[in-house]
PDB file of N, CA and C in Angstrom:
ATOM      1  N   UNK A   1      -6.775   5.705 -14.205  1.00 55.00           N
ATOM      2  CA  UNK A   1      -6.840   4.457 -13.524  1.00 55.00           C
ATOM      3  C   UNK A   1      -8.304   3.954 -13.043  1.00 55.00           C
ATOM      4  N   UNK A   2      -8.450   2.658 -13.179  1.00 57.00           N
ATOM      5  CA  UNK A   2      -9.759   2.228 -12.799  1.00 57.00           C
ATOM      6  C   UNK A   2      -9.668   1.112 -11.903  1.00 57.00           C
ATOM      7  N   UNK A   3     -10.807   0.650 -11.263  1.00 59.00           N
ATOM      8  CA  UNK A   3     -10.932  -0.397 -10.213  1.00 59.00           C
ATOM      9  C   UNK A   3     -10.512  -1.926 -10.689  1.00 59.00           C
ATOM     10  N   UNK A   4     -10.220  -2.031 -11.823  1.00 62.00           N
ATOM     11  CA  UNK A   4      -9.903  -3.275 -12.376  1.00 62.00           C
ATOM     12  C   UNK A   4      -8.375  -3.406 -12.562  1.00 62.00           C
ATOM     13  N   UNK A   5      -7.589  -2.646 -12.158  1.00 57.00           N
ATOM     14  CA  UNK A   5      -6.153  -2.802 -12.227  1.00 57.00           C
ATOM     15  C   UNK A   5      -5.857  -3.748 -11.350  1.00 57.00           C
ATOM     16  N   UNK A   6      -4.954  -4.606 -11.782  1.00 60.00           N
ATOM     17  CA  UNK A   6      -4.470  -5.854 -10.872  1.00 60.00           C
ATOM     18  C   UNK A   6      -2.991  -5.599 -10.719  1.00 60.00           C
ATOM     19  N   UNK A   7      -2.667  -5.401  -9.307  1.00 59.00           N
ATOM     20  CA  UNK A   7      -1.158  -5.249  -8.853  1.00 59.00           C
ATOM     21  C   UNK A   7      -1.341  -5.755  -7.558  1.00 59.00           C
ATOM     22  N   UNK A   8      -0.042  -6.364  -7.156  1.00 61.00           N
ATOM     23  CA  UNK A   8       0.218  -7.091  -5.992  1.00 61.00           C
ATOM     24  C   UNK A   8       0.033  -5.786  -4.687  1.00 61.00           C
ATOM     25  N   UNK A   9      -0.156  -6.064  -3.685  1.00 62.00           N
ATOM     26  CA  UNK A   9      -0.163  -5.121  -2.545  1.00 62.00           C
ATOM     27  C   UNK A   9       1.169  -4.685  -2.335  1.00 62.00           C
ATOM     28  N   UNK A  10       1.356  -3.521  -2.316  1.00 63.00           N
ATOM     29  CA  UNK A  10       2.709  -2.967  -2.011  1.00 63.00           C
ATOM     30  C   UNK A  10       2.717  -1.751  -0.857  1.00 63.00           C
ATOM     31  N   UNK A  11       3.468  -2.092   0.192  1.00 61.00           N
ATOM     32  CA  UNK A  11       3.574  -0.948   1.248  1.00 61.00           C
ATOM     33  C   UNK A  11       4.470  -0.035   0.697  1.00 61.00           C
ATOM     34  N   UNK A  12       4.050   1.212   0.421  1.00 60.00           N
ATOM     35  CA  UNK A  12       4.973   2.093   0.123  1.00 60.00           C
ATOM     36  C   UNK A  12       4.392   3.037  -1.239  1.00 60.00           C
ATOM     37  N   UNK A  13       3.395   2.580  -1.848  1.00 63.00           N
ATOM     38  CA  UNK A  13       2.750   3.220  -3.091  1.00 63.00           C
ATOM     39  C   UNK A  13       1.713   4.202  -2.498  1.00 63.00           C
ATOM     40  N   UNK A  14       1.604   4.586  -1.252  1.00 65.00           N
ATOM     41  CA  UNK A  14       0.699   5.405  -0.539  1.00 65.00           C
ATOM     42  C   UNK A  14      -0.893   4.797  -0.914  1.00 65.00           C
ATOM     43  N   UNK A  15      -1.150   3.894  -1.334  1.00 68.00           N
ATOM     44  CA  UNK A  15      -2.554   3.194  -1.373  1.00 68.00           C
ATOM     45  C   UNK A  15      -2.836   2.051  -0.469  1.00 68.00           C
ATOM     46  N   UNK A  16      -3.664   2.054   0.155  1.00 66.00           N
ATOM     47  CA  UNK A  16      -4.248   0.827   1.032  1.00 66.00           C
ATOM     48  C   UNK A  16      -4.878  -0.074   0.322  1.00 66.00           C
ATOM     49  N   UNK A  17      -4.098  -1.026   0.086  1.00 65.00           N
ATOM     50  CA  UNK A  17      -4.553  -2.179  -0.844  1.00 65.00           C
ATOM     51  C   UNK A  17      -4.928  -3.551   0.033  1.00 65.00           C
ATOM     52  N   UNK A  18      -5.569  -4.444  -0.690  1.00 67.00           N
ATOM     53  CA  UNK A  18      -6.187  -5.682   0.192  1.00 67.00           C
ATOM     54  C   UNK A  18      -5.010  -6.321   0.715  1.00 67.00           C
ATOM     55  N   UNK A  19      -5.197  -6.686   2.051  1.00 65.00           N
ATOM     56  CA  UNK A  19      -4.040  -7.562   2.711  1.00 65.00           C
ATOM     57  C   UNK A  19      -3.029  -6.354   3.504  1.00 65.00           C
ATOM     58  N   UNK A  20      -3.211  -5.275   3.133  1.00 64.00           N
ATOM     59  CA  UNK A  20      -2.349  -4.306   3.788  1.00 64.00           C
ATOM     60  C   UNK A  20      -3.184  -3.644   5.074  1.00 64.00           C
ATOM     61  N   UNK A  21      -2.189  -3.493   6.198  1.00 65.00           N
ATOM     62  CA  UNK A  21      -3.012  -2.705   7.359  1.00 65.00           C
ATOM     63  C   UNK A  21      -2.571  -1.310   7.303  1.00 65.00           C
ATOM     64  N   UNK A  22      -1.505  -0.960   6.526  1.00 61.00           N
ATOM     65  CA  UNK A  22      -1.092   0.383   6.431  1.00 61.00           C
ATOM     66  C   UNK A  22      -0.364   0.733   5.278  1.00 61.00           C
ATOM     67  N   UNK A  23      -0.313   2.003   4.705  1.00 58.00           N
ATOM     68  CA  UNK A  23       0.481   2.319   3.657  1.00 58.00           C
ATOM     69  C   UNK A  23       0.777   3.829   3.820  1.00 58.00           C
ATOM     70  N   UNK A  24       1.684   4.142   4.382  1.00 59.00           N
ATOM     71  CA  UNK A  24       2.134   5.588   4.848  1.00 59.00           C
ATOM     72  C   UNK A  24       3.044   6.172   3.672  1.00 59.00           C
ATOM     73  N   UNK A  25       3.354   5.451   2.683  1.00 57.00           N
ATOM     74  CA  UNK A  25       4.173   6.108   1.680  1.00 57.00           C
ATOM     75  C   UNK A  25       5.559   5.387   1.496  1.00 57.00           C
ATOM     76  N   UNK A  26       6.298   5.020   2.566  1.00 59.00           N
ATOM     77  CA  UNK A  26       7.372   4.006   2.364  1.00 59.00           C
ATOM     78  C   UNK A  26       7.442   2.922   3.429  1.00 59.00           C
ATOM     79  N   UNK A  27       8.136   1.995   3.149  1.00 59.00           N
ATOM     80  CA  UNK A  27       8.186   0.651   3.945  1.00 59.00           C
ATOM     81  C   UNK A  27       8.773   1.102   5.270  1.00 59.00           C
ATOM     82  N   UNK A  28       9.662   2.016   5.464  1.00 63.00           N
ATOM     83  CA  UNK A  28      10.158   2.601   6.790  1.00 63.00           C
ATOM     84  C   UNK A  28       9.093   3.304   7.389  1.00 63.00           C
ATOM     85  N   UNK A  29       8.396   4.135   6.975  1.00 58.00           N
ATOM     86  CA  UNK A  29       7.313   4.692   7.768  1.00 58.00           C
ATOM     87  C   UNK A  29       6.176   3.704   8.060  1.00 58.00           C
ATOM     88  N   UNK A  30       5.984   2.616   7.264  1.00 57.00           N
ATOM     89  CA  UNK A  30       4.895   1.817   7.528  1.00 57.00           C
ATOM     90  C   UNK A  30       5.385   0.917   8.847  1.00 57.00           C
ATOM     91  N   UNK A  31       6.621   0.769   8.964  1.00 60.00           N
ATOM     92  CA  UNK A  31       7.139  -0.093  10.046  1.00 60.00           C
ATOM     93  C   UNK A  31       7.223   0.881  11.349  1.00 60.00           C
ATOM     94  N   UNK A  32       7.048   2.128  11.208  1.00 57.00           N
ATOM     95  CA  UNK A  32       7.119   3.003  12.398  1.00 57.00           C
ATOM     96  C   UNK A  32       5.885   3.348  12.999  1.00 57.00           C
ATOM     97  N   UNK A  33       4.945   2.552  12.715  1.00 52.00           N
ATOM     98  CA  UNK A  33       3.583   2.573  13.281  1.00 52.00           C
ATOM     99  C   UNK A  33       3.567   2.101  14.741  1.00 52.00           C
TER     100      UNK A  33
END
């Protein structure tokens, strides 16, 4: 994988992407902050 990969920010892929405040693994965990 490289830095040029384009994908929409997804809460649940365990990666903190642009526009995300958290990404703990699952949407449920993300909401439990």
